[in-house]
PDB file of C-alpha atoms in Angstrom:
ATOM      1  CA  MET A   1      49.990 -17.171 -33.432  1.00 47.00           C
ATOM      2  CA  ALA A   2      47.129 -20.373 -32.529  1.00 66.00           C
ATOM      3  CA  ILE A   3      45.384 -20.202 -29.421  1.00 70.00           C
ATOM      4  CA  SER A   4      46.196 -23.449 -26.967  1.00 74.00           C
ATOM      5  CA  ARG A   5      42.422 -23.900 -25.570  1.00 72.00           C
ATOM      6  CA  THR A   6      44.004 -25.556 -22.550  1.00 75.00           C
ATOM      7  CA  ARG A   7      46.168 -22.380 -21.909  1.00 81.00           C
ATOM      8  CA  ALA A   8      42.936 -20.386 -22.842  1.00 80.00           C
ATOM      9  CA  GLN A   9      41.303 -22.161 -20.283  1.00 77.00           C
ATOM     10  CA  ASP A  10      43.755 -22.148 -17.356  1.00 78.00           C
ATOM     11  CA  TYR A  11      43.439 -18.578 -18.190  1.00 85.00           C
ATOM     12  CA  ALA A  12      39.349 -18.547 -17.631  1.00 84.00           C
ATOM     13  CA  GLU A  13      39.846 -20.984 -14.284  1.00 84.00           C
ATOM     14  CA  SER A  14      42.459 -18.452 -12.646  1.00 83.00           C
ATOM     15  CA  LEU A  15      39.672 -15.797 -13.756  1.00 84.00           C
ATOM     16  CA  LEU A  16      36.509 -17.425 -12.486  1.00 84.00           C
ATOM     17  CA  ASN A  17      38.584 -18.346  -9.061  1.00 84.00           C
ATOM     18  CA  ARG A  18      37.793 -14.434  -8.494  1.00 84.00           C
ATOM     19  CA  PRO A  19      34.100 -13.616  -8.729  1.00 78.00           C
ATOM     20  CA  ARG A  20      32.392 -11.233 -10.006  1.00 79.00           C
ATOM     21  CA  GLY A  21      29.269  -8.941 -10.427  1.00 79.00           C
ATOM     22  CA  GLU A  22      29.870  -8.777 -14.124  1.00 88.00           C
ATOM     23  CA  THR A  23      32.864  -8.819 -16.152  1.00 90.00           C
ATOM     24  CA  PRO A  24      33.617  -7.819 -20.294  1.00 94.00           C
ATOM     25  CA  VAL A  25      33.821 -10.658 -22.469  1.00 95.00           C
ATOM     26  CA  THR A  26      34.106 -10.764 -26.080  1.00 96.00           C
ATOM     27  CA  LEU A  27      32.771 -13.479 -28.689  1.00 96.00           C
ATOM     28  CA  ARG A  28      34.573 -13.346 -32.168  1.00 96.00           C
ATOM     29  CA  ARG A  29      34.610 -15.644 -34.873  1.00 95.00           C
ATOM     30  CA  PHE A  30      37.202 -16.352 -37.287  1.00 94.00           C
ATOM     31  CA  ARG A  31      37.152 -19.314 -40.295  1.00 94.00           C
ATOM     32  CA  SER A  32      38.532 -21.775 -37.752  1.00 91.00           C
ATOM     33  CA  GLY A  33      35.771 -20.648 -35.145  1.00 92.00           C
ATOM     34  CA  CYS A  34      35.315 -18.422 -32.423  1.00 94.00           C
ATOM     35  CA  THR A  35      36.629 -17.477 -29.151  1.00 94.00           C
ATOM     36  CA  LEU A  36      36.216 -15.706 -25.997  1.00 94.00           C
ATOM     37  CA  PHE A  37      38.285 -13.135 -25.058  1.00 95.00           C
ATOM     38  CA  HIS A  38      38.347 -11.475 -21.562  1.00 93.00           C
ATOM     39  CA  GLY A  39      40.300  -7.997 -23.068  1.00 90.00           C
ATOM     40  CA  ARG A  40      42.478  -9.665 -25.190  1.00 92.00           C
ATOM     41  CA  ARG A  41      42.982 -13.055 -23.674  1.00 92.00           C
ATOM     42  CA  ALA A  42      41.419 -16.273 -24.803  1.00 92.00           C
ATOM     43  CA  LEU A  43      39.366 -17.728 -22.191  1.00 93.00           C
ATOM     44  CA  THR A  44      38.617 -20.407 -24.318  1.00 92.00           C
ATOM     45  CA  LYS A  45      37.506 -21.148 -28.299  1.00 92.00           C
ATOM     46  CA  THR A  46      35.277 -23.903 -30.067  1.00 92.00           C
ATOM     47  CA  HIS A  47      36.507 -25.786 -34.076  1.00 92.00           C
ATOM     48  CA  ALA A  48      34.768 -24.465 -37.029  1.00 91.00           C
ATOM     49  CA  SER A  49      33.999 -28.774 -36.865  1.00 93.00           C
ATOM     50  CA  GLY A  50      29.819 -29.344 -37.412  1.00 92.00           C
ATOM     51  CA  VAL A  51      30.173 -29.576 -33.078  1.00 93.00           C
ATOM     52  CA  GLY A  52      32.355 -26.572 -32.801  1.00 93.00           C
ATOM     53  CA  GLU A  53      29.203 -24.600 -34.448  1.00 94.00           C
ATOM     54  CA  LEU A  54      27.134 -26.203 -31.929  1.00 94.00           C
ATOM     55  CA  GLN A  55      29.141 -25.356 -28.864  1.00 95.00           C
ATOM     56  CA  ALA A  56      29.315 -21.648 -29.608  1.00 95.00           C
ATOM     57  CA  GLU A  57      25.831 -21.083 -30.618  1.00 96.00           C
ATOM     58  CA  PHE A  58      25.110 -22.377 -27.203  1.00 96.00           C
ATOM     59  CA  MET A  59      28.226 -20.776 -25.514  1.00 95.00           C
ATOM     60  CA  ALA A  60      26.626 -17.169 -27.003  1.00 96.00           C
ATOM     61  CA  GLN A  61      22.993 -18.678 -26.301  1.00 95.00           C
ATOM     62  CA  ALA A  62      24.619 -18.843 -22.365  1.00 95.00           C
ATOM     63  CA  LEU A  63      26.127 -15.629 -22.951  1.00 94.00           C
ATOM     64  CA  GLY A  64      23.072 -13.902 -24.287  1.00 93.00           C
ATOM     65  CA  LEU A  65      24.870 -12.673 -27.523  1.00 94.00           C
ATOM     66  CA  GLU A  66      24.298 -13.998 -31.194  1.00 94.00           C
ATOM     67  CA  VAL A  67      27.457 -15.374 -32.558  1.00 94.00           C
ATOM     68  CA  PRO A  68      28.884 -12.235 -34.746  1.00 94.00           C
ATOM     69  CA  ALA A  69      29.316 -13.740 -38.711  1.00 94.00           C
ATOM     70  CA  VAL A  70      33.002 -14.654 -39.649  1.00 94.00           C
ATOM     71  CA  GLY A  71      35.094 -11.400 -38.847  1.00 94.00           C
ATOM     72  CA  GLY A  72      32.606 -10.316 -36.358  1.00 96.00           C
ATOM     73  CA  ALA A  73      32.787  -9.877 -32.889  1.00 96.00           C
ATOM     74  CA  VAL A  74      30.006  -9.216 -30.015  1.00 96.00           C
ATOM     75  CA  SER A  75      30.624  -8.251 -26.982  1.00 95.00           C
ATOM     76  CA  THR A  76      29.035  -8.506 -23.276  1.00 94.00           C
ATOM     77  CA  ARG A  77      29.578  -8.095 -19.764  1.00 94.00           C
ATOM     78  CA  ILE A  78      28.420 -11.281 -17.841  1.00 91.00           C
ATOM     79  CA  ALA A  79      27.916 -12.655 -14.568  1.00 90.00           C
ATOM     80  CA  THR A  80      31.160 -15.047 -13.213  1.00 90.00           C
ATOM     81  CA  GLY A  81      28.619 -17.786 -12.887  1.00 90.00           C
ATOM     82  CA  ALA A  82      27.018 -17.043 -16.762  1.00 92.00           C
ATOM     83  CA  LEU A  83      30.067 -16.955 -17.351  1.00 93.00           C
ATOM     84  CA  TYR A  84      31.421 -20.254 -16.123  1.00 93.00           C
ATOM     85  CA  ARG A  85      28.345 -21.414 -17.713  1.00 94.00           C
ATOM     86  CA  ALA A  86      29.741 -20.263 -20.827  1.00 94.00           C
ATOM     87  CA  ILE A  87      33.056 -22.004 -21.121  1.00 93.00           C
ATOM     88  CA  ALA A  88      31.480 -25.105 -19.612  1.00 93.00           C
ATOM     89  CA  ILE A  89      29.442 -25.054 -22.736  1.00 94.00           C
ATOM     90  CA  SER A  90      32.390 -24.906 -24.887  1.00 91.00           C
ATOM     91  CA  SER A  91      33.572 -28.072 -23.610  1.00 90.00           C
ATOM     92  CA  LEU A  92      30.976 -30.485 -23.810  1.00 92.00           C
ATOM     93  CA  ASP A  93      30.560 -32.884 -26.553  1.00 91.00           C
ATOM     94  CA  LEU A  94      27.511 -32.535 -27.778  1.00 92.00           C
ATOM     95  CA  ARG A  95      27.892 -35.487 -29.812  1.00 93.00           C
ATOM     96  CA  ARG A  96      26.935 -37.612 -27.023  1.00 93.00           C
ATOM     97  CA  PRO A  97      23.304 -37.702 -25.243  1.00 91.00           C
ATOM     98  CA  GLU A  98      24.284 -37.289 -21.608  1.00 91.00           C
ATOM     99  CA  ALA A  99      25.942 -34.185 -22.866  1.00 93.00           C
ATOM    100  CA  ARG A 100      22.575 -32.977 -24.227  1.00 91.00           C
ATOM    101  CA  VAL A 101      20.816 -33.342 -20.892  1.00 92.00           C
ATOM    102  CA  LEU A 102      24.001 -31.203 -18.812  1.00 94.00           C
ATOM    103  CA  LEU A 103      23.656 -28.340 -21.813  1.00 94.00           C
ATOM    104  CA  GLY A 104      19.762 -27.907 -21.091  1.00 93.00           C
ATOM    105  CA  GLU A 105      20.642 -27.375 -17.387  1.00 94.00           C
ATOM    106  CA  LEU A 106      23.727 -25.421 -18.015  1.00 94.00           C
ATOM    107  CA  LEU A 107      21.812 -23.109 -20.240  1.00 94.00           C
ATOM    108  CA  THR A 108      18.623 -22.498 -17.364  1.00 93.00           C
ATOM    109  CA  THR A 109      20.932 -21.671 -14.965  1.00 92.00           C
ATOM    110  CA  ALA A 110      22.457 -19.559 -17.464  1.00 92.00           C
ATOM    111  CA  ALA A 111      19.885 -17.707 -18.643  1.00 91.00           C
ATOM    112  CA  MET A 112      18.553 -17.063 -14.842  1.00 90.00           C
ATOM    113  CA  GLN A 113      21.739 -15.927 -13.701  1.00 88.00           C
ATOM    114  CA  ARG A 114      21.663 -13.452 -16.012  1.00 85.00           C
ATOM    115  CA  GLY A 115      18.201 -12.745 -15.368  1.00 79.00           C
ATOM    116  CA  GLY A 116      16.616 -13.812 -18.801  1.00 55.00           C
ATOM    117  CA  PHE A 117      13.458 -14.880 -16.583  1.00 54.00           C
ATOM    118  CA  GLU A 118      10.987 -12.591 -15.676  1.00 51.00           C
ATOM    119  CA  THR A 119       8.895 -14.703 -13.260  1.00 49.00           C
ATOM    120  CA  VAL A 120       9.992 -17.332 -10.625  1.00 46.00           C
ATOM    121  CA  ASP A 121       7.193 -20.604 -10.865  1.00 51.00           C
ATOM    122  CA  VAL A 122       6.392 -21.121  -7.558  1.00 46.00           C
TER     123      VAL A 122
END
């Protein structure tokens, strides 16, 4: 059965409405694109187009993961704030220059929320 991006993101919104320290998620790659799951429910998906592949790559980066090979999956536990940013990245139209600026901000914030920075510049 095909996964509706709208229904998946509706579920993601309900999940993100309850902040938590860690949420288990799995990024699966199919021939048709990548899908981010919480348990057995989809949170968002990207397509197997050029833009979709970029979205998947940056979404994985926000999660602190590598995009798996087709048929593969990778899992992690992530804070709700970083998860929000990964889902937002999956919806960006990366063909637009202003989306690239927003992408940089989302990736930087997600890295900070994951604890990806070892030092803080003052």
